[in-house]
Amino acid sequence: MTTLTAAPLAALLDRLFTEAEANRPDFSDVPEAEITRLMHSKTDYLALYTRLKDFPLPVSRETGRLLYLLARSSRATCIVEFGTSFGLSTLHLAAALRDNGGGHLISSEFEPSKVQRAREHLSAGGLSDLVDIRVGDALQTLAHDLPERIDLVLLDGAKALYPQILGLLESRLKPGALIVADNADHSPEYLEKVRAANGGYLSLPFAEDVELSMRLA
Ligand SMILES: C[S@@+](CC[C@H](N)C(=O)[O-])C[C@H]1O[C@@H](n2cnc3c(N)ncnc32)[C@H](O)[C@@H]1O
């Protein structure tokens, strides 16, 4: 048994994913071009995610398992996450830290009501001691007091900010550090950065909606 597949976390995750599947935002009245504009915007993300504050918007169940698997197999002990929401990805990453023997996860979320829910879920999963959620815009909260060495990063906040957020963390990434970027196709600038020849990363699209990258040196 692992923390991920045992009580209390397995049942908690199943319940949270089921609730999230029943509570998806309805964009049917928003023109496709407007959705694309908002997803790609570097300035309207606060308005967009404030509108979405009651929706969990989690990674998929598969991406959750991928996060656990990558954090376990790389023996990560120091993880940074951009975009906590209700904490479903956070629970997977914290479970991996627990099963790796301990560690530290810094997560970031600007919506206080979401932070409160994520903290409740971490408490219910018995994982609060491993996670520090920084409340505020990650452009500020992840700009200081970073650990010396980061083993794994999840990018899952405003897509247009991925290059800037990675830039904040870059000098702390250990050689071999993994970066998982969810729905990175909404950030062409990010894909250009991590896929650039001699850009310092090895990167590939993985499964349906993830860009998986590794810091080379
Ligand atoms: C897709 S959801 C994250 C889902 C979460 N990773 C999970 O799997 O449960 C994106 C979250 O990022 C937050 N967010 C977006 N831009 C942010 C920013 N600049 N700083 C902090 N949080 C941000 C949003 O409020 C939203 O809750």
GROMACS .gro file of C-alpha atoms and ligand atoms in nm, residues 45 49 56-59 81-85 87-89 108-110 114 136-138 156-158 161, ligand 1:
model
   52
   45TYR     CA    1  -0.593   3.614  -1.550
   49TYR     CA    2  -0.981   3.292  -1.224
   56PRO     CA    3  -1.205   2.303  -0.861
   57LEU     CA    4  -1.053   2.278  -1.214
   58PRO     CA    5  -0.822   1.991  -1.113
   59VAL     CA    6  -0.566   1.802  -1.315
   81GLU     CA    7   0.343   2.410  -0.740
   82PHE     CA    8   0.188   2.703  -0.929
   83GLY     CA    9  -0.194   2.686  -0.890
   84THR     CA   10  -0.334   2.502  -0.584
   85SER     CA   11  -0.711   2.546  -0.635
   87GLY     CA   12  -0.562   2.095  -0.377
   88LEU     CA   13  -0.612   1.777  -0.580
   89SER     CA   14  -0.270   1.790  -0.747
  108SER     CA   15   0.066   2.899  -0.458
  109GLU     CA   16  -0.291   3.028  -0.496
  110PHE     CA   17  -0.435   3.379  -0.501
  114LYS     CA   18  -0.968   2.802  -0.248
  136GLY     CA   19  -0.134   3.574  -0.334
  137ASP     CA   20  -0.021   3.616  -0.692
  138ALA     CA   21   0.252   3.360  -0.756
  156ASP     CA   22  -0.105   2.470  -1.331
  157GLY     CA   23  -0.201   2.835  -1.274
  158ALA     CA   24  -0.261   3.103  -1.539
  161LEU     CA   25   0.249   3.311  -1.686
  218LIG     C1   26  -0.631   2.480  -1.302
  218LIG     S1   27  -0.647   2.540  -1.138
  218LIG     C2   28  -0.531   2.443  -1.046
  218LIG     C3   29  -0.579   2.304  -1.018
  218LIG     C4   30  -0.494   2.227  -0.919
  218LIG     N1   31  -0.357   2.221  -0.963
  218LIG     C5   32  -0.550   2.087  -0.902
  218LIG     O1   33  -0.508   1.996  -0.973
  218LIG     O2   34  -0.637   2.070  -0.816
  218LIG     C6   35  -0.559   2.693  -1.151
  218LIG     C7   36  -0.554   2.769  -1.021
  218LIG     O3   37  -0.448   2.863  -1.029
  218LIG     C8   38  -0.486   2.983  -0.963
  218LIG     N2   39  -0.405   3.089  -1.021
  218LIG     C9   40  -0.407   3.132  -1.150
  218LIG     N3   41  -0.314   3.227  -1.167
  218LIG    C10   42  -0.253   3.246  -1.048
  218LIG    C11   43  -0.151   3.332  -1.003
  218LIG     N4   44  -0.092   3.420  -1.085
  218LIG     N5   45  -0.109   3.322  -0.875
  218LIG    C12   46  -0.168   3.234  -0.790
  218LIG     N6   47  -0.268   3.150  -0.827
  218LIG    C13   48  -0.309   3.156  -0.954
  218LIG    C14   49  -0.635   2.993  -0.992
  218LIG     O4   50  -0.702   3.074  -0.896
  218LIG    C15   51  -0.680   2.848  -0.991
  218LIG     O5   52  -0.729   2.811  -0.865
   0.00000   0.00000   0.00000
